[in-house]
Short mmCIF file of C-alpha atoms and ligand atoms in Angstrom, two decimals:
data_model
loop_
_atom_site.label_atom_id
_atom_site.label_comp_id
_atom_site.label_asym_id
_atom_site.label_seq_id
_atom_site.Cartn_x
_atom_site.Cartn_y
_atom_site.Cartn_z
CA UNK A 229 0.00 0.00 0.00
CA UNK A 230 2.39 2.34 1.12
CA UNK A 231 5.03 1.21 -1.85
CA UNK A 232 4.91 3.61 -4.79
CA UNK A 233 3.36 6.53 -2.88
CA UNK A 234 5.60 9.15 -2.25
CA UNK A 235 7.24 10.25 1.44
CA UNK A 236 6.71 13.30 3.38
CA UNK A 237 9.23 13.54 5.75
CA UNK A 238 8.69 15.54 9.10
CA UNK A 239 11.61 17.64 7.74
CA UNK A 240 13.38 17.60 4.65
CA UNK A 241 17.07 19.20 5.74
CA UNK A 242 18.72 18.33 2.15
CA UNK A 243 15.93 20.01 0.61
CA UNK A 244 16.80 22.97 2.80
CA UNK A 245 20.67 22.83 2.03
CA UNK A 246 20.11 22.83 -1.74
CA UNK A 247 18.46 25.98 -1.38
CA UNK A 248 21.84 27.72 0.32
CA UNK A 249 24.63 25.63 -0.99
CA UNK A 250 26.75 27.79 -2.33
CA UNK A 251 27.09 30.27 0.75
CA UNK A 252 27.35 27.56 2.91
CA UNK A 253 30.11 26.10 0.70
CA UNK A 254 32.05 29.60 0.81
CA UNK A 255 31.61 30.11 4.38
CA UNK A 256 32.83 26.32 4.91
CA UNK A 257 35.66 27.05 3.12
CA UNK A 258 36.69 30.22 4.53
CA UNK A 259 36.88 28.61 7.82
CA UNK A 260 39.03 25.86 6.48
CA UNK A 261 41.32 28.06 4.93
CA UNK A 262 41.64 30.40 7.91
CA UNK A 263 43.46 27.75 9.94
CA UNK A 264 41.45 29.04 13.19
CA UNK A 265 38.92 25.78 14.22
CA UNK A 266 37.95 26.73 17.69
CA UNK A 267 37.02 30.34 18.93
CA UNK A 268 37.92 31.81 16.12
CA UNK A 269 36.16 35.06 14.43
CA UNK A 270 33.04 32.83 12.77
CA UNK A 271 32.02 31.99 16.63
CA UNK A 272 32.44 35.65 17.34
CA UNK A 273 30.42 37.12 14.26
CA UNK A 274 27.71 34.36 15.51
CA UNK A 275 27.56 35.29 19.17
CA UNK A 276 27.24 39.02 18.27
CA UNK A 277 24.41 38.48 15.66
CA UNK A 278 22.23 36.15 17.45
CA UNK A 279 22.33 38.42 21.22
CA UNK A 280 21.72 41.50 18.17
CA UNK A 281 19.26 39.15 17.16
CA UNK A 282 16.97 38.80 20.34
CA UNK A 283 18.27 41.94 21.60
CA UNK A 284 20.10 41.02 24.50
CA UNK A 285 23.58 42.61 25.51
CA UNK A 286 25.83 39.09 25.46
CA UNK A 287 25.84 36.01 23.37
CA UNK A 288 28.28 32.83 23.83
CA UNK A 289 28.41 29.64 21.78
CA UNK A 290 28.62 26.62 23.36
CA UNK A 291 29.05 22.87 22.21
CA UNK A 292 24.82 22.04 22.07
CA UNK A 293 21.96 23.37 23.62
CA UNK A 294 22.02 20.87 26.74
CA UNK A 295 25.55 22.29 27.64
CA UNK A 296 23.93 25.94 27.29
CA UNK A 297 21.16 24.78 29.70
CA UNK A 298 23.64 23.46 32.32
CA UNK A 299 26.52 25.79 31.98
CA UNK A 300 23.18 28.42 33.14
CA UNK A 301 22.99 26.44 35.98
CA UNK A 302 26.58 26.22 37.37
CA UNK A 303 26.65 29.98 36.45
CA UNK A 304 23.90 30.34 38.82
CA UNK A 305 25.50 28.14 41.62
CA UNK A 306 22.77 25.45 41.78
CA UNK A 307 23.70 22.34 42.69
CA UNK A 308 23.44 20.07 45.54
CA UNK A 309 20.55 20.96 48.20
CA UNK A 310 19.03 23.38 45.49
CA UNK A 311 15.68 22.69 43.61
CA UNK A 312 14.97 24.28 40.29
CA UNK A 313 11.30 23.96 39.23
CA UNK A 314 10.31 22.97 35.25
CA UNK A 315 7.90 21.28 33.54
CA UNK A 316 7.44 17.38 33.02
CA UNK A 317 6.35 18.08 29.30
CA UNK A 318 9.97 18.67 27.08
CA UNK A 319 12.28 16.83 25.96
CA UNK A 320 14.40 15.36 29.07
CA UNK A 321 17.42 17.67 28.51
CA UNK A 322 15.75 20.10 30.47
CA UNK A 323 15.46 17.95 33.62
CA UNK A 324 18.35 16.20 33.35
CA UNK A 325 21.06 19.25 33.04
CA UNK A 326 19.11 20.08 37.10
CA UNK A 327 20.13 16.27 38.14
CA UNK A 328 23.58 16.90 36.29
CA UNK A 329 24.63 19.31 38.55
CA UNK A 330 23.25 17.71 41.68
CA UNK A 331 20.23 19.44 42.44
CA UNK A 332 16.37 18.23 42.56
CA UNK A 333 14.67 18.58 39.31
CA UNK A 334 10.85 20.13 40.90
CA UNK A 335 7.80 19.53 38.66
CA UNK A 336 4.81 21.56 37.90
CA UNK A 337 1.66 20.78 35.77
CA UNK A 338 1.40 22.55 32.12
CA UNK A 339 -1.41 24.50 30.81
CA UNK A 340 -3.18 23.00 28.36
CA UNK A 341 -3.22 25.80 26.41
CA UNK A 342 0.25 25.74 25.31
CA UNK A 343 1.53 23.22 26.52
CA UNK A 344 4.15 24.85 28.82
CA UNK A 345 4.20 26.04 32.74
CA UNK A 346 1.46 26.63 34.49
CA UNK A 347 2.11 30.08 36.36
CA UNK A 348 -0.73 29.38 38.72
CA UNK A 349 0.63 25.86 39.94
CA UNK A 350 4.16 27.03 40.78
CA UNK A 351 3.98 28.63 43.91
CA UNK A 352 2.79 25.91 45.62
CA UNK A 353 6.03 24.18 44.12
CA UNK A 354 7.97 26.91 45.87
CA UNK A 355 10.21 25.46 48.77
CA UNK A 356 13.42 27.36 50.66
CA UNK A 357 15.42 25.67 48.74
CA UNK A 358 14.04 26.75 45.28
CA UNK A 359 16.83 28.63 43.11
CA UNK A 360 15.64 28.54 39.83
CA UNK A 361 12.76 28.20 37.64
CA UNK A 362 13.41 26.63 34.06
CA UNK A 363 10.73 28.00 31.62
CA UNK A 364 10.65 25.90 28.49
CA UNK A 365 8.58 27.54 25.14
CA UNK A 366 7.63 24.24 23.63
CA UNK A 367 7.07 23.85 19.80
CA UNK A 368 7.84 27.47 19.39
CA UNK A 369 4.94 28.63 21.66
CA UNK A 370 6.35 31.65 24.62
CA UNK A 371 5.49 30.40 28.38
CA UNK A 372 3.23 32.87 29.94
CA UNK A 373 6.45 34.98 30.54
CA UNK A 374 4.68 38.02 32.91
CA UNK A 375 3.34 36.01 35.32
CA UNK A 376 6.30 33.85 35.75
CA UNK A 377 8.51 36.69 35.94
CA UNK A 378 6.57 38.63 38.54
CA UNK A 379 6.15 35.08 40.70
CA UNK A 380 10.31 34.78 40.23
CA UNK A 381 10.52 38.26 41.18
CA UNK A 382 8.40 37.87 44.07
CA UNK A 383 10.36 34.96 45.53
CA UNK A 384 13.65 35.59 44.35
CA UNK A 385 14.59 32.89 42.10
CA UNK A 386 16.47 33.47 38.63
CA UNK A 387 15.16 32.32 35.36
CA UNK A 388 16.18 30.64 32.81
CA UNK A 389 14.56 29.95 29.68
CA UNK A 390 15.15 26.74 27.86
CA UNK A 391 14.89 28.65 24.06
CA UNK A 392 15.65 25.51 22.44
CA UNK A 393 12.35 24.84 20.07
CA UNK A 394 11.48 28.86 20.33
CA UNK A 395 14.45 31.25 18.32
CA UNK A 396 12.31 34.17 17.21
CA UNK A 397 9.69 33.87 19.06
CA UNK A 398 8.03 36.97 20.56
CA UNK A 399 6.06 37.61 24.02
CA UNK A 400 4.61 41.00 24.39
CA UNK A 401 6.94 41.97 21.26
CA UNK A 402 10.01 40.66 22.90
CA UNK A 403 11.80 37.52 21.31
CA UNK A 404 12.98 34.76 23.72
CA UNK A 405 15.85 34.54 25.63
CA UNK A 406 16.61 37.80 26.39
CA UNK A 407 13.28 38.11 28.85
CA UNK A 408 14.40 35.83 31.62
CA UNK A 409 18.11 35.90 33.26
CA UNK A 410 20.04 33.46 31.01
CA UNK A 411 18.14 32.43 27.84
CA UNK A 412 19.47 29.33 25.96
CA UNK A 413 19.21 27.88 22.17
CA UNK A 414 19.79 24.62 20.39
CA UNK A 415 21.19 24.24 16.70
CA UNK A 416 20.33 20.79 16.40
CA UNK A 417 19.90 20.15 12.97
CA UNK A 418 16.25 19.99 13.08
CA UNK A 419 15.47 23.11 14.79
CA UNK A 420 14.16 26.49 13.42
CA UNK A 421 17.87 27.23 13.10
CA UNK A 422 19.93 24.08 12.62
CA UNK A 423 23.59 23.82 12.58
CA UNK A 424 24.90 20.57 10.63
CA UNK A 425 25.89 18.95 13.66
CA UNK A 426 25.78 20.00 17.27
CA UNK A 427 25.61 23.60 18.66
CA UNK A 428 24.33 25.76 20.59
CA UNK A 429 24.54 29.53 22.24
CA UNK A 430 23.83 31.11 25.28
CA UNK A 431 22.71 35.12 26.26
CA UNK A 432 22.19 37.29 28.48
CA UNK A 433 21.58 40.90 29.89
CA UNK A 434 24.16 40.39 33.04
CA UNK A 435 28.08 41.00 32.74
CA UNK A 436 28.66 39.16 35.55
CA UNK A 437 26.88 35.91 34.50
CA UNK A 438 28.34 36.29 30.92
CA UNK A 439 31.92 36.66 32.02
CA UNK A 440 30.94 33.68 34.46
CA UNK A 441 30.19 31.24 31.51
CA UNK A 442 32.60 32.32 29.38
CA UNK A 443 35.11 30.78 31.98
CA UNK A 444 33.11 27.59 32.44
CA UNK A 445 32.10 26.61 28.77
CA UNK A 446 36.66 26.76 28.08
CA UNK A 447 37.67 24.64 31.59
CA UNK A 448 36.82 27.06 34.01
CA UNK A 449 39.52 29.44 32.44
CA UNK A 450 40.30 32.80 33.08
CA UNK A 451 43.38 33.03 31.39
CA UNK A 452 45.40 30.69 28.97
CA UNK A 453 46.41 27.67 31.41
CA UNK A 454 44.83 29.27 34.54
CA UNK A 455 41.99 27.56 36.22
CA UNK A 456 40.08 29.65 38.45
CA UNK A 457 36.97 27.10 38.89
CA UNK A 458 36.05 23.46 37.48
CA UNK A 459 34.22 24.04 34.55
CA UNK A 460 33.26 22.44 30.78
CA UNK A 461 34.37 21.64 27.72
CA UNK A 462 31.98 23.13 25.80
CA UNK A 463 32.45 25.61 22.53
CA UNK A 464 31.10 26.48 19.55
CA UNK A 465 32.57 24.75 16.65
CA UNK A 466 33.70 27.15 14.29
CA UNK A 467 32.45 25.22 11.20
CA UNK A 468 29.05 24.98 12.61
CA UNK A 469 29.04 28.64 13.53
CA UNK A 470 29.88 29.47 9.50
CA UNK A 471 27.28 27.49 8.78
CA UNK A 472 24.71 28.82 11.29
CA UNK A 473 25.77 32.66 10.00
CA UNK A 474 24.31 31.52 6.08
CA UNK A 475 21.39 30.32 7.87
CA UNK A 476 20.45 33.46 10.42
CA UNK A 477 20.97 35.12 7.18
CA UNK A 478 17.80 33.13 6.18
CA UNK A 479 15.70 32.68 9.78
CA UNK A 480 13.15 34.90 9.40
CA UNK A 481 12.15 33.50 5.91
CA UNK A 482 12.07 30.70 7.41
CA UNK A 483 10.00 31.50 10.19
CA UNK A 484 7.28 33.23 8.31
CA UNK A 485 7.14 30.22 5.80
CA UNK A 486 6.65 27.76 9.28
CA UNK A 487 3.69 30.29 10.28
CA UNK A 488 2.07 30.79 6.73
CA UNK A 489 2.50 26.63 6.69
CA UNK A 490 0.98 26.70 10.44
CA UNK A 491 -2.06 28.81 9.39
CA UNK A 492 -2.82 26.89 6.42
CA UNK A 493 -2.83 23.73 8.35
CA UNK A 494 -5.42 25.84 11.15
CA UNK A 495 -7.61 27.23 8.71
CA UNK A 496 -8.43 23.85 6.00
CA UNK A 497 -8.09 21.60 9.01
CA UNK A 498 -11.09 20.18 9.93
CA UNK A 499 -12.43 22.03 13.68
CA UNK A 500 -14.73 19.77 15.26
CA UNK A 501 -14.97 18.01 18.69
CA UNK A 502 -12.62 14.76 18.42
CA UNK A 503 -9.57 17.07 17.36
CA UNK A 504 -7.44 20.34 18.93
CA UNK A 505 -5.55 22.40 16.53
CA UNK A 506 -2.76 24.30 18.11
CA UNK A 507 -3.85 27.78 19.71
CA UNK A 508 -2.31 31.30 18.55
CA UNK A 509 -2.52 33.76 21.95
CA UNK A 510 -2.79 38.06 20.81
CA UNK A 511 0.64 38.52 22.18
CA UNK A 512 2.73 36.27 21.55
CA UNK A 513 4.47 35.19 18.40
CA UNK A 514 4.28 31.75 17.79
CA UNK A 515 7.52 30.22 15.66
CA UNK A 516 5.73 26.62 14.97
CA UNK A 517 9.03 24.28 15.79
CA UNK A 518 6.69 21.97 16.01
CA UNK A 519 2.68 22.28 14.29
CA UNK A 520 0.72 19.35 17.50
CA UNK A 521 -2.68 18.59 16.76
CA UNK A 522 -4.46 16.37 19.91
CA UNK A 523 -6.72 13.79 19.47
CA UNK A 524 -8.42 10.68 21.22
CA UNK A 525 -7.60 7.84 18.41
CA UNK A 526 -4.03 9.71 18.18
CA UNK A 527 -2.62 6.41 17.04
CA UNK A 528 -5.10 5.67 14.53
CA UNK A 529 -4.26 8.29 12.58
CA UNK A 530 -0.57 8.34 13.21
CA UNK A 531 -1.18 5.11 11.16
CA UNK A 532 -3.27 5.97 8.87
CA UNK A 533 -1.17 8.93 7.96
CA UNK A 534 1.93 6.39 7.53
CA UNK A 535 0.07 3.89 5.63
CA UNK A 536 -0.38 7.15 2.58
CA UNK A 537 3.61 8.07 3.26
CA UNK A 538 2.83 11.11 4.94
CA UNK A 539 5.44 10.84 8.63
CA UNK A 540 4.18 12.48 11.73
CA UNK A 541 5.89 12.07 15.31
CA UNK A 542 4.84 12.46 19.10
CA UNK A 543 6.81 14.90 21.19
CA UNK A 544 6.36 13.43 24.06
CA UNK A 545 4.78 10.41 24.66
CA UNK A 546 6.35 10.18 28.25
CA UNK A 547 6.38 12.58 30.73
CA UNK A 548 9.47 13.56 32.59
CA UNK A 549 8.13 12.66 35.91
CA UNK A 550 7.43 8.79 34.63
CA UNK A 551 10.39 8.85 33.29
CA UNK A 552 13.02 5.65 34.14
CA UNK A 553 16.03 7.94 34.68
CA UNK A 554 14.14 9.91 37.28
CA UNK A 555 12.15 7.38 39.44
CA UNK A 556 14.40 8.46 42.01
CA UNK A 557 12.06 11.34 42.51
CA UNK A 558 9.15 9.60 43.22
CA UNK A 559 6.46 11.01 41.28
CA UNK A 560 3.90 8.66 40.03
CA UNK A 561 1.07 8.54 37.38
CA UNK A 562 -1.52 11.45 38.36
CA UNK A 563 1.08 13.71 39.77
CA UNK A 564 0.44 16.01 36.52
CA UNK A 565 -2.76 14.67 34.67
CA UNK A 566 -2.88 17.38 31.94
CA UNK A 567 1.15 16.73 30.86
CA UNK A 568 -0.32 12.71 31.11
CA UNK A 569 -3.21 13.21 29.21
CA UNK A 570 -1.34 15.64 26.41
CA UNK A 571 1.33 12.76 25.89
CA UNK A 572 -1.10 10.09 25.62
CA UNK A 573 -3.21 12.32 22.98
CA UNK A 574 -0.50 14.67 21.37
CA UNK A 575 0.69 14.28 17.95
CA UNK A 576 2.88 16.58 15.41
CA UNK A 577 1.96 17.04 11.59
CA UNK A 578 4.99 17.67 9.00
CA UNK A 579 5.71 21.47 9.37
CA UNK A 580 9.53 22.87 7.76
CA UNK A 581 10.06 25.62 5.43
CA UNK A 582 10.16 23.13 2.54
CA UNK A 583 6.71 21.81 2.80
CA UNK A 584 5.18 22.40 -0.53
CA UNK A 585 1.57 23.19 -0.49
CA UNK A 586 0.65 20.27 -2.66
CA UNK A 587 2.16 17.93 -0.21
CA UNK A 588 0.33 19.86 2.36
CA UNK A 589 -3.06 19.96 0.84
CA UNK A 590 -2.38 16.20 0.75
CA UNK A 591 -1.85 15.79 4.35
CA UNK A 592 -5.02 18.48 5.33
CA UNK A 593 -7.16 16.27 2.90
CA UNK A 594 -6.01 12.63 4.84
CA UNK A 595 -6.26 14.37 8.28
CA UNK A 596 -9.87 15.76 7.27
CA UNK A 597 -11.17 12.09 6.20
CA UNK A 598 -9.85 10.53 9.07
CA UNK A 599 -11.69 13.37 11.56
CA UNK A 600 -14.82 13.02 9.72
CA UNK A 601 -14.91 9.18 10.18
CA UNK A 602 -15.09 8.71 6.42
CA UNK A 603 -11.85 6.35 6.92
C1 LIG B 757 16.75 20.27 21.54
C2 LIG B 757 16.40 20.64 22.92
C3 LIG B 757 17.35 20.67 23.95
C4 LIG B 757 18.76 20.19 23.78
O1 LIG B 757 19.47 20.74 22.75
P1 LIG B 757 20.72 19.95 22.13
O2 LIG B 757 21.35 20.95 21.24
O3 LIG B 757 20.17 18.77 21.40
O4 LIG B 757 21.60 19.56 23.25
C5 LIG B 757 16.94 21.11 25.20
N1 LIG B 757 15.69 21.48 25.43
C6 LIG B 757 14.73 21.43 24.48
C7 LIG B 757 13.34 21.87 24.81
C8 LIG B 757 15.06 20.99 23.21
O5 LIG B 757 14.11 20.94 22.27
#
């Protein structure tokens, strides 16, 4: 059944490279031919155009956007007897950068809404040991950014926001990472802006906490060869960073192709009871890393979908908190029913900047027969 139809991927990140080749090729090459492979001036130019970018003061490069998350966290001094609350729905980077550094990853229920935080569950959370709070904008949708910052304010905890899905995103016409204390992005391949390999970058407003990670992410170095604290190994590769300078060049094409794709999909898919279509809130800006639709018979149609070659994934169908890796918490099923019943219902439709509106139209039409019960 499935044999001679054709394949739409989730993304399509050859498609994407054929479009910039050559740049990427002369950037590439530059850096080879420059004989300078680790901070050199790529990683600079980078740094300086993404914190230009989201309008923050600093920006630092670091090896991925796990190291970015937990490098935040050392720069904050959390570790042992500290407890940094985040949500149960992300990927499990989030969580596990707070166990990496020894201190208590502390969960709180999401909003159904948009899937992140829920600003009126985390006081209660709140303990004297609290340090942090870890706001996540998942799929490219902002966290409900005033009220958390007002509650951090209130109790004096820093914040950092896990940026990884969410580059360009706005909240009250501010983009993401520069609203909390330390913001941090991934340049995974597959994200809105995707390196071709690992990499990620770090900013922030504060000199202090700046100069602080720029001695952690190079061994806790101050100077060449001395060691004022233990730190990482963790830099922007040059290459990557050439690489990632074509492709800033491009985000915001990108990013209004994801949200012209995203409307499309809101507009011609069929609205009715058995299926939610992702919500748009006045003010906030909404970058679509990820398009999630939710439905009862979830895996029906993720079946149905690949039996006419059209991929879809779940992100995620376990929730931190039930997670293996963290039973040493001891949270159990019903802890955070609407991060439960979002992973057991969730699903994600193909969404990149590639996604012709043929195959689309294809993928609205199988969607729409499925929802109607014609299938
Ligand atoms: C991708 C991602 C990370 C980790 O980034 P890497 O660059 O893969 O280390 C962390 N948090 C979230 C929400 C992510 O999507």
């Amino acid at each position: 059944m499935t044999n001679n139809k054709k394949q739409i991927p989730m993304v399509d990140l050859t498609a994407e490279l054929a479009l910039i080749r050559k740049p990427v090729v002369e950037m590439v090459t530059e850096v080879l031919d420059s004989g300078e492979y680790i901070l050199g001036e790529k990683g600079k130019q980078l740094e300086k155009l993404v914190a230009q970018y989201v309008d923050a003061t600093y920006g630092l490069g670091t090896a991925n956007g796990t190291d970015a998350l937990q490098l935040s966290l050392m720069a904050l001094n959390i570790g042992p007897g500290d407890e940094v609350i985040t949500t149960p729905f992300t990927f499990f980077a989030t969580a596990e950068v707070i166990a990496q550094v020894g201190a208590k990853p502390v969960f709180v229920d999401i909003d159904e809404e948009t899937y992140n935080i829920d600003p009126s569950k985390i006081e209660a959370a709140i303990t004297k040991n609290t340090k942090a709070i870890i706001v996540v904008h998942l799929f490219g949708q902002v966290a409900n950014m005033k009220e958390i910052m007002a509650i951090a304010k209130a109790h004096k905890l820093r914040v950092i926001e896990d940026a990884c899905q969410a580059i360009g995103s706005e909240y009250d016409g501010k983009r993401v990472g520069a609203i909390g204390d330390i913001g941090c992005f991934s340049f995974f391949p597959s994200k809105n802006l995707g390196a071709f390999g690992d990499a990620g970058l770090i900013v922030t407003n504060e000199r202090e906490l700046y100069e602080k990670i720029h001695s952690l992410h190079n061994h806790g170095s101050s100077a060449t060869y001395q060691h004022a604290t233990i730190g990482m190994n963790s830099r922007l590769d040059e290459f990557q960073a050439a690489i990632l300078l074509v492709k800033l060049y491009y985000l915001d094409i990108f990013l209004h192709k994801r949200k012209e794709i995203a409307k499309r999909y809101t507009e011609n898919l069929n609205n009715n009871d058995h299926i939610k279509l992702p919500p748009v809130s006045e003010n906030r800006e909404h970058t679509f890393h990820q398009y999630c639709i939710e439905l009862e018979e979830r895996d029906k149609l993720t079946a149905k979908l690949k039996n006419n070659g059209i991929a879809s994934a779940i992100y995620y169908p376990v929730p931190l908190h039930l997670q293996k890796a963290l039973q040493y918490l001891h949270y159990q099923e019903g802890d955070f029913p609407i991060a439960e019943r979002t992973a057991k219902r969730i699903m994600a439709l193909p969404i990149s900047p590639m996604l012709s509106l043929h195959d689309q139209d294809y993928i609205i039409s199988t969607v729409n027969r499925f929802v109607e019960g014609n299938d």
